[in-house]
mmCIF file with all atom_site columns, C-alpha atoms in Angstrom:
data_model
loop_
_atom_site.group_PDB
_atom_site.id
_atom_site.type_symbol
_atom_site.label_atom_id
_atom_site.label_alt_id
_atom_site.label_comp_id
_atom_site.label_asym_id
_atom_site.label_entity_id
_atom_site.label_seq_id
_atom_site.pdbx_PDB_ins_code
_atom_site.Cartn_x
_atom_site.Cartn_y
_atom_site.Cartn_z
_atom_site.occupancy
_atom_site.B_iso_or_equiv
_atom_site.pdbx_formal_charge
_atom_site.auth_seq_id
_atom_site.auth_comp_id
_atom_site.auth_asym_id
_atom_site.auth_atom_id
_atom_site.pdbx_PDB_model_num
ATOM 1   C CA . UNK A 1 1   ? 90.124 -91.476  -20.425 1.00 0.00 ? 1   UNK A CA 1
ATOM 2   C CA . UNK A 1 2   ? 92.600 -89.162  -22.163 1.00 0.00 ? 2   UNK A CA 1
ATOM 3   C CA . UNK A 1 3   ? 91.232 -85.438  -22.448 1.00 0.00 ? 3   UNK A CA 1
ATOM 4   C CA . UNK A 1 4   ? 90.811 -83.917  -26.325 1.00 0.00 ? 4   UNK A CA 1
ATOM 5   C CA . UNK A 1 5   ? 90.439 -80.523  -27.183 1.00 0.00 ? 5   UNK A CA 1
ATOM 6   C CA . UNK A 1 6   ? 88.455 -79.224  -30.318 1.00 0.00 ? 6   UNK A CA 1
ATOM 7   C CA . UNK A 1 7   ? 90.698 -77.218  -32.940 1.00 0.00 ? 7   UNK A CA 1
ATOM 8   C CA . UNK A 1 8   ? 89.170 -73.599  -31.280 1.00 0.00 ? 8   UNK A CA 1
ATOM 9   C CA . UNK A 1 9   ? 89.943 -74.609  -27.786 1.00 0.00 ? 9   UNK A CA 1
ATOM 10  C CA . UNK A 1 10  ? 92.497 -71.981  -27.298 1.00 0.00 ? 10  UNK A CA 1
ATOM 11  C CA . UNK A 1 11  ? 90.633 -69.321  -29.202 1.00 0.00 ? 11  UNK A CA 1
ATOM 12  C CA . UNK A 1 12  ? 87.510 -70.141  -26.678 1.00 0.00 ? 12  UNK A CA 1
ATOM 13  C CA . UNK A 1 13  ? 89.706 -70.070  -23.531 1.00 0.00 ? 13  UNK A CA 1
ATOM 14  C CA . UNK A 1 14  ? 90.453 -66.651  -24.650 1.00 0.00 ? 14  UNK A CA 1
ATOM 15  C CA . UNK A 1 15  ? 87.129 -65.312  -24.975 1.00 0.00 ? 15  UNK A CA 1
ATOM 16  C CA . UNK A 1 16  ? 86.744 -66.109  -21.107 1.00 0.00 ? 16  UNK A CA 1
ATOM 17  C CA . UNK A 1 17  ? 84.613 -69.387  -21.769 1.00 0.00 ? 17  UNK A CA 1
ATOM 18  C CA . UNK A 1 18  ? 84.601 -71.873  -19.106 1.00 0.00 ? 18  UNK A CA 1
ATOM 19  C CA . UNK A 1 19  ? 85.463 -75.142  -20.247 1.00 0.00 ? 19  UNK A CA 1
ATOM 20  C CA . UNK A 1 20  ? 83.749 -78.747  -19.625 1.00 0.00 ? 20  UNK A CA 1
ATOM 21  C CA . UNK A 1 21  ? 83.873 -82.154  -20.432 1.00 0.00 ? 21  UNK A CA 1
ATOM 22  C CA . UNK A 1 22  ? 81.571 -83.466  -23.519 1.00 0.00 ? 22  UNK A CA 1
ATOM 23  C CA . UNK A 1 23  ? 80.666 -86.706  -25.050 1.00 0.00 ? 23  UNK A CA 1
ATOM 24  C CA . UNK A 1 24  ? 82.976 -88.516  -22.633 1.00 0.00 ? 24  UNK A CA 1
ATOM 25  C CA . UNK A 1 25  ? 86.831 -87.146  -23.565 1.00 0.00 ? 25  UNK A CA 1
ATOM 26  C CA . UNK A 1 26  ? 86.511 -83.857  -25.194 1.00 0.00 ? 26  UNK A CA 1
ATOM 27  C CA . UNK A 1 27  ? 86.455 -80.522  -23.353 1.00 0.00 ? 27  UNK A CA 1
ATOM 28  C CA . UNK A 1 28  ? 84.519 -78.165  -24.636 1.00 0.00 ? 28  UNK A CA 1
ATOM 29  C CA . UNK A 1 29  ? 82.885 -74.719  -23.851 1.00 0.00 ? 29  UNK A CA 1
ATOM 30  C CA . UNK A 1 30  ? 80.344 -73.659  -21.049 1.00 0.00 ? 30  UNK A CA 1
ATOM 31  C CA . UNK A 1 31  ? 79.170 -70.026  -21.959 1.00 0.00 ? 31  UNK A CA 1
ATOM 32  C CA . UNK A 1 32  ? 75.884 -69.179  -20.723 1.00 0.00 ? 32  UNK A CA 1
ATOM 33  C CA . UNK A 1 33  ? 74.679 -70.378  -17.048 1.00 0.00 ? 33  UNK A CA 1
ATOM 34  C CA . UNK A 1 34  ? 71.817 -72.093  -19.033 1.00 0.00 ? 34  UNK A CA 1
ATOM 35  C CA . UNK A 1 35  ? 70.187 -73.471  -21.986 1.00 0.00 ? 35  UNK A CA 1
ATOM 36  C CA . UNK A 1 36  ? 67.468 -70.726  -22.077 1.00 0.00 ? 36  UNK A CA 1
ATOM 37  C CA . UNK A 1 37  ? 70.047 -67.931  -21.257 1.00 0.00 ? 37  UNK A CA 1
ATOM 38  C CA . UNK A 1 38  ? 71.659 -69.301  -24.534 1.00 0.00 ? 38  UNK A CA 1
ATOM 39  C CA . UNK A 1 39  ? 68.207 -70.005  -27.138 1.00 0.00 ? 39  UNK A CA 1
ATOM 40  C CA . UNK A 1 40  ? 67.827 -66.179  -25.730 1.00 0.00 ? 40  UNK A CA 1
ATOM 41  C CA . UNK A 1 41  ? 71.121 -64.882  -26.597 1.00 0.00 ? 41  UNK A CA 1
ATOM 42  C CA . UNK A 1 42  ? 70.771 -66.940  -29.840 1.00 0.00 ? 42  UNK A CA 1
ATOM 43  C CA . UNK A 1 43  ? 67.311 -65.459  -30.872 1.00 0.00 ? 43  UNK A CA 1
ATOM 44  C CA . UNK A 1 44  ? 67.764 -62.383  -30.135 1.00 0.00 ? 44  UNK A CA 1
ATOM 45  C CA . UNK A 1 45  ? 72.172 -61.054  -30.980 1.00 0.00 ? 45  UNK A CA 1
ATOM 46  C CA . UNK A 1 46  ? 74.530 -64.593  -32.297 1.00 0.00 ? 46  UNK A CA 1
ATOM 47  C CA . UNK A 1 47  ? 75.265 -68.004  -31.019 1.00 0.00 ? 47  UNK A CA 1
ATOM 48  C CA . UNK A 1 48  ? 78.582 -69.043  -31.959 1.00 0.00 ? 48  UNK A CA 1
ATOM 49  C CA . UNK A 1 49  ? 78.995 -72.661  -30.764 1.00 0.00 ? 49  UNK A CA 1
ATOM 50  C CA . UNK A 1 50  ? 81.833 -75.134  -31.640 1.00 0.00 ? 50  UNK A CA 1
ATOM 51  C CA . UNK A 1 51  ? 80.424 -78.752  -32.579 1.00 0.00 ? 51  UNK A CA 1
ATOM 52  C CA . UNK A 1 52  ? 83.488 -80.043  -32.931 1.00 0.00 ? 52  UNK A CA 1
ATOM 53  C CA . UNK A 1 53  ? 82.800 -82.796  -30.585 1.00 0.00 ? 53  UNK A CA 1
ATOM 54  C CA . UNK A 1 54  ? 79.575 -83.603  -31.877 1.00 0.00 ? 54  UNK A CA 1
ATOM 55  C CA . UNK A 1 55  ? 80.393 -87.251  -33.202 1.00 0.00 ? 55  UNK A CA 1
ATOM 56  C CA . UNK A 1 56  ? 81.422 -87.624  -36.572 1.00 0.00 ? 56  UNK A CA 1
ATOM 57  C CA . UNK A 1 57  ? 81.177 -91.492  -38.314 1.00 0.00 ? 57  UNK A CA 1
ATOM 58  C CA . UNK A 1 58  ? 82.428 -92.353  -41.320 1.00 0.00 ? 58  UNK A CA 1
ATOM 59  C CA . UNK A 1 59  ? 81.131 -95.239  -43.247 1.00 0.00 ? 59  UNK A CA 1
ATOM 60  C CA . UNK A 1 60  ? 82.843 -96.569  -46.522 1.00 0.00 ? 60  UNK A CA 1
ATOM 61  C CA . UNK A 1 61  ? 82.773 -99.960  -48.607 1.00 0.00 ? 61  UNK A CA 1
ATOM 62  C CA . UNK A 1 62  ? 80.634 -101.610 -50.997 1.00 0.00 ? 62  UNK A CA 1
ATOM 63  C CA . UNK A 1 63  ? 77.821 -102.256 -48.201 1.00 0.00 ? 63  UNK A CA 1
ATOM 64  C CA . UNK A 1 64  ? 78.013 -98.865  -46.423 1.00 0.00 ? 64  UNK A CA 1
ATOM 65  C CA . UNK A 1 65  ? 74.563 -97.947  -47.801 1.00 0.00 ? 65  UNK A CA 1
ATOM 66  C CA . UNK A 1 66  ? 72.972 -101.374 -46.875 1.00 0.00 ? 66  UNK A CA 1
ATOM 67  C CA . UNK A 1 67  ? 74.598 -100.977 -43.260 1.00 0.00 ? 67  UNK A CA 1
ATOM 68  C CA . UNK A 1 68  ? 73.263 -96.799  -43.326 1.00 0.00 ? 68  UNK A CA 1
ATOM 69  C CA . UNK A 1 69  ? 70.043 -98.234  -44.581 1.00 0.00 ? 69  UNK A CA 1
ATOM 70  C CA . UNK A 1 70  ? 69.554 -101.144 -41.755 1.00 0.00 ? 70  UNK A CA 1
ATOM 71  C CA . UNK A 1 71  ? 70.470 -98.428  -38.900 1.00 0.00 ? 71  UNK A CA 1
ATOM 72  C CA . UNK A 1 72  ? 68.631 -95.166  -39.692 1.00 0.00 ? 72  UNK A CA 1
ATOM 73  C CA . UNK A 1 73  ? 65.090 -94.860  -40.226 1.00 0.00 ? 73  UNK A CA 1
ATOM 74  C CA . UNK A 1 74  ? 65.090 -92.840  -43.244 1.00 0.00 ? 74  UNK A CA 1
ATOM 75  C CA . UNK A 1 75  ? 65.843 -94.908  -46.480 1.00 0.00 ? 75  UNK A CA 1
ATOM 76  C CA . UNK A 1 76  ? 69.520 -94.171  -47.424 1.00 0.00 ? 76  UNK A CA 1
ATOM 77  C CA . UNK A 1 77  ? 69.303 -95.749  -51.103 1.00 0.00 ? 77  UNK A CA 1
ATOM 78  C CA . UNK A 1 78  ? 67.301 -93.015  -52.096 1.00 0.00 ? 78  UNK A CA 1
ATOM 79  C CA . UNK A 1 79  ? 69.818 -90.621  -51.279 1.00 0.00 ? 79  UNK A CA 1
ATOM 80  C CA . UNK A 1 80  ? 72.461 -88.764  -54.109 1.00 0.00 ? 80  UNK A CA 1
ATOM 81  C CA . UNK A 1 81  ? 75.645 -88.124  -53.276 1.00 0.00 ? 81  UNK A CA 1
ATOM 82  C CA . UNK A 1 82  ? 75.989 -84.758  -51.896 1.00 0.00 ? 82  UNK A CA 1
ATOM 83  C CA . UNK A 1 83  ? 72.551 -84.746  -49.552 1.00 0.00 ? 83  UNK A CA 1
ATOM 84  C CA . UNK A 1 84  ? 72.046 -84.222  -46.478 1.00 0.00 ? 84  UNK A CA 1
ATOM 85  C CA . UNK A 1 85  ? 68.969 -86.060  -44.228 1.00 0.00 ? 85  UNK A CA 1
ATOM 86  C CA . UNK A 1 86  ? 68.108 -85.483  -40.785 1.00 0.00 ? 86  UNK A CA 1
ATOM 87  C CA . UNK A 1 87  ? 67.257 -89.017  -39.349 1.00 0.00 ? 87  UNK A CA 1
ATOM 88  C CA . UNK A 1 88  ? 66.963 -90.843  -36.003 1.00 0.00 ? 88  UNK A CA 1
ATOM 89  C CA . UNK A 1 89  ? 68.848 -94.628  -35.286 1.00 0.00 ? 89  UNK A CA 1
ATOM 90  C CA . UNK A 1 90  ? 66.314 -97.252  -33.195 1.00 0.00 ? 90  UNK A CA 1
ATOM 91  C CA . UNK A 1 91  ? 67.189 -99.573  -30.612 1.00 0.00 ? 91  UNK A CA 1
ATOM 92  C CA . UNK A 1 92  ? 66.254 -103.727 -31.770 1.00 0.00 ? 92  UNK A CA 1
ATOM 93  C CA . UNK A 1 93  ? 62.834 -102.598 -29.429 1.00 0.00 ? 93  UNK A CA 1
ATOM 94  C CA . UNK A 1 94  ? 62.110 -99.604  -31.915 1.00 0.00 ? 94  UNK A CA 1
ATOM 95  C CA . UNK A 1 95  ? 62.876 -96.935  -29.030 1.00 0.00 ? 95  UNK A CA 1
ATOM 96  C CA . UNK A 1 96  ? 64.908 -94.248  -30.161 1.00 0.00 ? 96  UNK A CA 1
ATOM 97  C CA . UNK A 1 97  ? 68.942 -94.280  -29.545 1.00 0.00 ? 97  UNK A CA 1
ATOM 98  C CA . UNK A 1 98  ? 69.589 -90.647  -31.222 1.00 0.00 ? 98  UNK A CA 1
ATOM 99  C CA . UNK A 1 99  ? 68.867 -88.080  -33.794 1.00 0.00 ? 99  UNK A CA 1
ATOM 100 C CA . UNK A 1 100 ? 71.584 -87.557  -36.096 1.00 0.00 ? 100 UNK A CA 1
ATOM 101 C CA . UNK A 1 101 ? 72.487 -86.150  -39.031 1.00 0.00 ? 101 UNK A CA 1
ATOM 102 C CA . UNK A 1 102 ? 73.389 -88.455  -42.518 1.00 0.00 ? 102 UNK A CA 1
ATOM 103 C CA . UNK A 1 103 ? 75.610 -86.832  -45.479 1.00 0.00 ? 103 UNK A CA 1
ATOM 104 C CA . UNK A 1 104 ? 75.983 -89.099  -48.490 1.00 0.00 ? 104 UNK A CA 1
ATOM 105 C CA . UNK A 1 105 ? 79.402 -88.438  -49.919 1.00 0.00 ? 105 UNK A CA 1
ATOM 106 C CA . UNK A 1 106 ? 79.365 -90.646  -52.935 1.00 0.00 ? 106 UNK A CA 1
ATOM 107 C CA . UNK A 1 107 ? 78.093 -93.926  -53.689 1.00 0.00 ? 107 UNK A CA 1
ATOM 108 C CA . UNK A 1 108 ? 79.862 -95.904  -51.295 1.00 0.00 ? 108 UNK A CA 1
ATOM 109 C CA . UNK A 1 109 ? 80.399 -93.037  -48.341 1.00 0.00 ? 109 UNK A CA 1
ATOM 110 C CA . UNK A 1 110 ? 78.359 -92.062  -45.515 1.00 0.00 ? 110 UNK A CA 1
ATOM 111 C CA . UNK A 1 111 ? 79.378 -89.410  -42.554 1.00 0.00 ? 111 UNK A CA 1
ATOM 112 C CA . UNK A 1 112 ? 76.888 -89.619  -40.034 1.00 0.00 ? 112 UNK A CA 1
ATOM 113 C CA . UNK A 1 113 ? 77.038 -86.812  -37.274 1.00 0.00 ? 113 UNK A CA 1
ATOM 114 C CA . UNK A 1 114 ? 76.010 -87.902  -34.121 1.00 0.00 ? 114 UNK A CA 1
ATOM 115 C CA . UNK A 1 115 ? 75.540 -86.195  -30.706 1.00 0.00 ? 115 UNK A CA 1
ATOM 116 C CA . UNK A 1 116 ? 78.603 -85.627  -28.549 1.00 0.00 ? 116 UNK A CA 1
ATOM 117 C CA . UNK A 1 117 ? 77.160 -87.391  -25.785 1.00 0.00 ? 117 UNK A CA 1
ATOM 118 C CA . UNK A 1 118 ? 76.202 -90.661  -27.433 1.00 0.00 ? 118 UNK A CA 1
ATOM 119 C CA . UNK A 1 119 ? 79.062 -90.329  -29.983 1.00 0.00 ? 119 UNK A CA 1
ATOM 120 C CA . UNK A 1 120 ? 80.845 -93.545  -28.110 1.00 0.00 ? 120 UNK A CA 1
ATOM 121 C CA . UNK A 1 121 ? 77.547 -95.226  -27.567 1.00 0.00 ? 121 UNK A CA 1
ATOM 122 C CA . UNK A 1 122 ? 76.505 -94.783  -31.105 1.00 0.00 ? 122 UNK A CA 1
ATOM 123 C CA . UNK A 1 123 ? 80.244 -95.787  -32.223 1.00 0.00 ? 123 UNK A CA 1
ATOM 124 C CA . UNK A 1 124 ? 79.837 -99.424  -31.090 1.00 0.00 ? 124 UNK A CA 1
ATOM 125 C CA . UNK A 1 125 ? 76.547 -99.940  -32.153 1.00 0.00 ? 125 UNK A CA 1
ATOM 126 C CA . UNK A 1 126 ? 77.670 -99.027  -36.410 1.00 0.00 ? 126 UNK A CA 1
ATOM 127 C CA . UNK A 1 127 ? 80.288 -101.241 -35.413 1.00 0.00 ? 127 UNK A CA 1
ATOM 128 C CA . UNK A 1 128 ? 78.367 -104.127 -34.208 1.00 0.00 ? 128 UNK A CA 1
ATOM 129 C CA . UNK A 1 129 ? 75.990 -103.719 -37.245 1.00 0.00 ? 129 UNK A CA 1
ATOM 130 C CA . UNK A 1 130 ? 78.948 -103.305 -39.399 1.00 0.00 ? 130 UNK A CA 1
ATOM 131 C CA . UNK A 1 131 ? 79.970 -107.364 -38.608 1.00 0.00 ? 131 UNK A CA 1
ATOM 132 C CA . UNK A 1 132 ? 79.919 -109.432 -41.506 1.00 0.00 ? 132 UNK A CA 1
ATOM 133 C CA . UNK A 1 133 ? 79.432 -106.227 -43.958 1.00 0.00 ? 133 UNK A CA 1
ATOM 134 C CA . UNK A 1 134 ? 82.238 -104.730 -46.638 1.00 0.00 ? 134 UNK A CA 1
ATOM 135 C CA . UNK A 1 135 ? 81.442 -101.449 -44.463 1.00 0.00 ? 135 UNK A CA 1
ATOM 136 C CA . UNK A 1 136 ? 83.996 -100.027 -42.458 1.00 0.00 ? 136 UNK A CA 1
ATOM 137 C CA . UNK A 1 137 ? 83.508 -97.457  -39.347 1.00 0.00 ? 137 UNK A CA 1
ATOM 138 C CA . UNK A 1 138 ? 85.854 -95.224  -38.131 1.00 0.00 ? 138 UNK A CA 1
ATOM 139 C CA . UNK A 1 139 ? 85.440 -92.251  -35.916 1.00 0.00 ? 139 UNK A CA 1
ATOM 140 C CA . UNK A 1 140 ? 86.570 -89.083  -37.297 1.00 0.00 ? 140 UNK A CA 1
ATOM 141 C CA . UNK A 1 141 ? 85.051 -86.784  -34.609 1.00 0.00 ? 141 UNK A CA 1
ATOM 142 C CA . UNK A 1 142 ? 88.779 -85.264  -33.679 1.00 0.00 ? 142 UNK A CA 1
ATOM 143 C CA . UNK A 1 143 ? 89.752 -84.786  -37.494 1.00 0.00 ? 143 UNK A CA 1
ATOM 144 C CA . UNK A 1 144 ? 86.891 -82.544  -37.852 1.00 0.00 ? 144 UNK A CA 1
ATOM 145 C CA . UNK A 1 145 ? 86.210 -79.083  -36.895 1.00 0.00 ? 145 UNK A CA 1
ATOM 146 C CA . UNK A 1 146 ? 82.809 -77.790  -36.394 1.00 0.00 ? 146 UNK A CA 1
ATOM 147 C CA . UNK A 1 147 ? 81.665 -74.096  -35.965 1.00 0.00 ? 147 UNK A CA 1
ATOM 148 C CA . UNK A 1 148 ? 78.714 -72.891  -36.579 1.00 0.00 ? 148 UNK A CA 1
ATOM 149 C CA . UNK A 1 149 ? 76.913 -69.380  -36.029 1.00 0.00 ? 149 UNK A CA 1
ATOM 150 C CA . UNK A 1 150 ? 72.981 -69.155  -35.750 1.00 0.00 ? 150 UNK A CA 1
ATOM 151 C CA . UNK A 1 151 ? 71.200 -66.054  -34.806 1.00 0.00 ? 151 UNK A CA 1
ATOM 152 C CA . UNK A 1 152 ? 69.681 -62.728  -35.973 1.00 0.00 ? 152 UNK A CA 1
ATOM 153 C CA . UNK A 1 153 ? 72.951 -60.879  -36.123 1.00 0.00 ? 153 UNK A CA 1
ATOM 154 C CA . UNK A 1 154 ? 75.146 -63.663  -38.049 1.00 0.00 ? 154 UNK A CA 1
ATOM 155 C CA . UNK A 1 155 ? 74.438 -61.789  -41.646 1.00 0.00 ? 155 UNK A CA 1
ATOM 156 C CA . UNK A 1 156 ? 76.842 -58.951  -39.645 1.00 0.00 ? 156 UNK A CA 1
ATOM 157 C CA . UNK A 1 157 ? 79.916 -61.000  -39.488 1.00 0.00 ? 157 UNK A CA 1
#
């Protein structure tokens, strides 16, 4: 599997972060020894974490909000262009596949932003869903960059 990089890689590297593989091909950064040294670190100075690999689906075509609709268990139609909902996709047994997040960019475009892990997993299952729909899925997880800055001390940047 070929090895991506997110758009800050180089920045990161930098810093002194040491870098890992996430959501299959991207490599990505590895600051804190843990997840509770980082929701610490977070909570109590700034987390600065690049979600660039976080997956990233975009969903066009006259039935993209019928095929957003069948997949998610929020209800899409009811959505304007320019929301945001936070939603979770079901396997055929009603067990949950992943949380993700749904942006409705006009009325016939979806982005839905997956996690990094299942982005691949949650690729081919819009795609399958997609057959026999006008909807059309394409991964834009590596056109996208991602930052993002949570914490007590982000107001200071």
């Amino acid at each position: 599997m070929p090895e991506r990089r997110s758009p800050f890689y180089s920045s990161i590297v930098e810093l002194g972060a040491t870098m890992g593989r996430v959501g299959g091909d991207f490599i990505s950064a590895r600051y804190y020894s843990g997840v509770a040294d980082e929701h610490l670190n977070t909570r109590e100075n700034v987390g600065v974490q690049d979600l660039s690999t976080m997956g990233k689906m975009d969903i066009k075509g006259p039935d993209a909000e019928a095929l957003v609709n069948h997949v998610i268990v929020n209800d899409a139609a009811a959505m304007r262009p320019g929301q945001v909902r936070y939603s979770t996709i079901c396997l055929q047994d009603g067990g949950i596949m992943d949380d993700l997040t749904v942006f409705r960019l006009g009325p016939e475009h979806f982005m839905l932003v997956t996690g990094s892990v299942n982005r691949q997993k949650m690729l081919l299952w819009l795609l399958h869903h997609a057959e026999g729909r006008k909807a059309y899925v394409t991964d834009i997880t590596a056109a996208i960059a991602f930052p993002t800055i949570q914490g007590r001390a982000r107001a200071t940047f």
